[in-house]
């Protein structure tokens, strides 16, 4: 994760989700459901190490 830019990751993630045609009122829920699938490597391992629903806004 040290070599990755989280701002670029989020910008790319938002851009990708934006191409899927979801209604704007549903976007927060869509982001929460899809974001874990955007992670890989150490970031994914970190997320998996936390219990379900332990991370909030």
PDB file of C-alpha atoms in Angstrom:
ATOM      1  CA  UNK A   1       0.000   0.000   0.000  1.00  0.00           C
ATOM      2  CA  UNK A   2       2.929   2.346   0.525  1.00  0.00           C
ATOM      3  CA  UNK A   3       3.389   2.831  -3.220  1.00  0.00           C
ATOM      4  CA  UNK A   4      -0.304   3.290  -4.034  1.00  0.00           C
ATOM      5  CA  UNK A   5      -2.113   6.622  -4.131  1.00  0.00           C
ATOM      6  CA  UNK A   6      -5.475   6.358  -2.312  1.00  0.00           C
ATOM      7  CA  UNK A   7      -6.784   9.510  -4.007  1.00  0.00           C
ATOM      8  CA  UNK A   8      -6.165   8.039  -7.455  1.00  0.00           C
ATOM      9  CA  UNK A   9      -7.742   4.762  -6.366  1.00  0.00           C
ATOM     10  CA  UNK A  10     -10.905   6.538  -5.192  1.00  0.00           C
ATOM     11  CA  UNK A  11     -11.093   8.737  -8.288  1.00  0.00           C
ATOM     12  CA  UNK A  12     -10.848   5.670 -10.515  1.00  0.00           C
ATOM     13  CA  UNK A  13     -13.397   3.794  -8.394  1.00  0.00           C
ATOM     14  CA  UNK A  14     -15.921   6.667  -8.546  1.00  0.00           C
ATOM     15  CA  UNK A  15     -15.371   7.023 -12.287  1.00  0.00           C
ATOM     16  CA  UNK A  16     -15.962   3.306 -12.848  1.00  0.00           C
ATOM     17  CA  UNK A  17     -19.110   3.199 -10.712  1.00  0.00           C
ATOM     18  CA  UNK A  18     -20.344   6.315 -12.505  1.00  0.00           C
ATOM     19  CA  UNK A  19     -20.380   4.398 -15.785  1.00  0.00           C
ATOM     20  CA  UNK A  20     -22.802   1.806 -14.394  1.00  0.00           C
ATOM     21  CA  UNK A  21     -25.908   3.998 -14.553  1.00  0.00           C
ATOM     22  CA  UNK A  22     -27.034   3.885 -10.922  1.00  0.00           C
ATOM     23  CA  UNK A  23     -29.430   6.570  -9.677  1.00  0.00           C
ATOM     24  CA  UNK A  24     -27.706   9.301  -7.658  1.00  0.00           C
ATOM     25  CA  UNK A  25     -29.826   8.526  -4.573  1.00  0.00           C
ATOM     26  CA  UNK A  26     -28.463   4.980  -4.545  1.00  0.00           C
ATOM     27  CA  UNK A  27     -24.782   5.809  -5.004  1.00  0.00           C
ATOM     28  CA  UNK A  28     -23.687   5.716  -1.364  1.00  0.00           C
ATOM     29  CA  UNK A  29     -25.102   2.220  -0.960  1.00  0.00           C
ATOM     30  CA  UNK A  30     -23.542   1.134  -4.244  1.00  0.00           C
ATOM     31  CA  UNK A  31     -20.156   2.525  -3.172  1.00  0.00           C
ATOM     32  CA  UNK A  32     -20.326   0.686   0.158  1.00  0.00           C
ATOM     33  CA  UNK A  33     -21.177  -2.610  -1.522  1.00  0.00           C
ATOM     34  CA  UNK A  34     -18.676  -2.406  -4.383  1.00  0.00           C
ATOM     35  CA  UNK A  35     -15.670  -0.767  -2.733  1.00  0.00           C
ATOM     36  CA  UNK A  36     -14.280  -3.965  -1.152  1.00  0.00           C
ATOM     37  CA  UNK A  37     -14.043  -5.471  -4.647  1.00  0.00           C
ATOM     38  CA  UNK A  38     -11.763  -2.605  -5.717  1.00  0.00           C
ATOM     39  CA  UNK A  39      -9.117  -3.550  -3.163  1.00  0.00           C
ATOM     40  CA  UNK A  40      -6.207  -5.930  -3.655  1.00  0.00           C
ATOM     41  CA  UNK A  41      -3.093  -7.048  -1.829  1.00  0.00           C
ATOM     42  CA  UNK A  42      -2.384  -5.559   1.585  1.00  0.00           C
ATOM     43  CA  UNK A  43      -5.416  -3.274   1.422  1.00  0.00           C
ATOM     44  CA  UNK A  44      -7.703  -6.284   0.894  1.00  0.00           C
ATOM     45  CA  UNK A  45      -5.943  -8.197   3.691  1.00  0.00           C
ATOM     46  CA  UNK A  46      -6.431  -5.215   6.015  1.00  0.00           C
ATOM     47  CA  UNK A  47     -10.148  -5.052   5.233  1.00  0.00           C
ATOM     48  CA  UNK A  48     -10.610  -8.799   5.715  1.00  0.00           C
ATOM     49  CA  UNK A  49      -8.866  -8.594   9.101  1.00  0.00           C
ATOM     50  CA  UNK A  50     -11.775  -6.502  10.466  1.00  0.00           C
ATOM     51  CA  UNK A  51     -15.088  -8.035  11.538  1.00  0.00           C
ATOM     52  CA  UNK A  52     -18.072  -7.443   9.244  1.00  0.00           C
ATOM     53  CA  UNK A  53     -19.790  -4.098   9.803  1.00  0.00           C
ATOM     54  CA  UNK A  54     -17.003  -2.874  12.107  1.00  0.00           C
ATOM     55  CA  UNK A  55     -16.029  -0.003   9.787  1.00  0.00           C
ATOM     56  CA  UNK A  56     -18.379   2.950   9.526  1.00  0.00           C
ATOM     57  CA  UNK A  57     -18.369   6.483   8.193  1.00  0.00           C
TER      58      UNK A  57
END
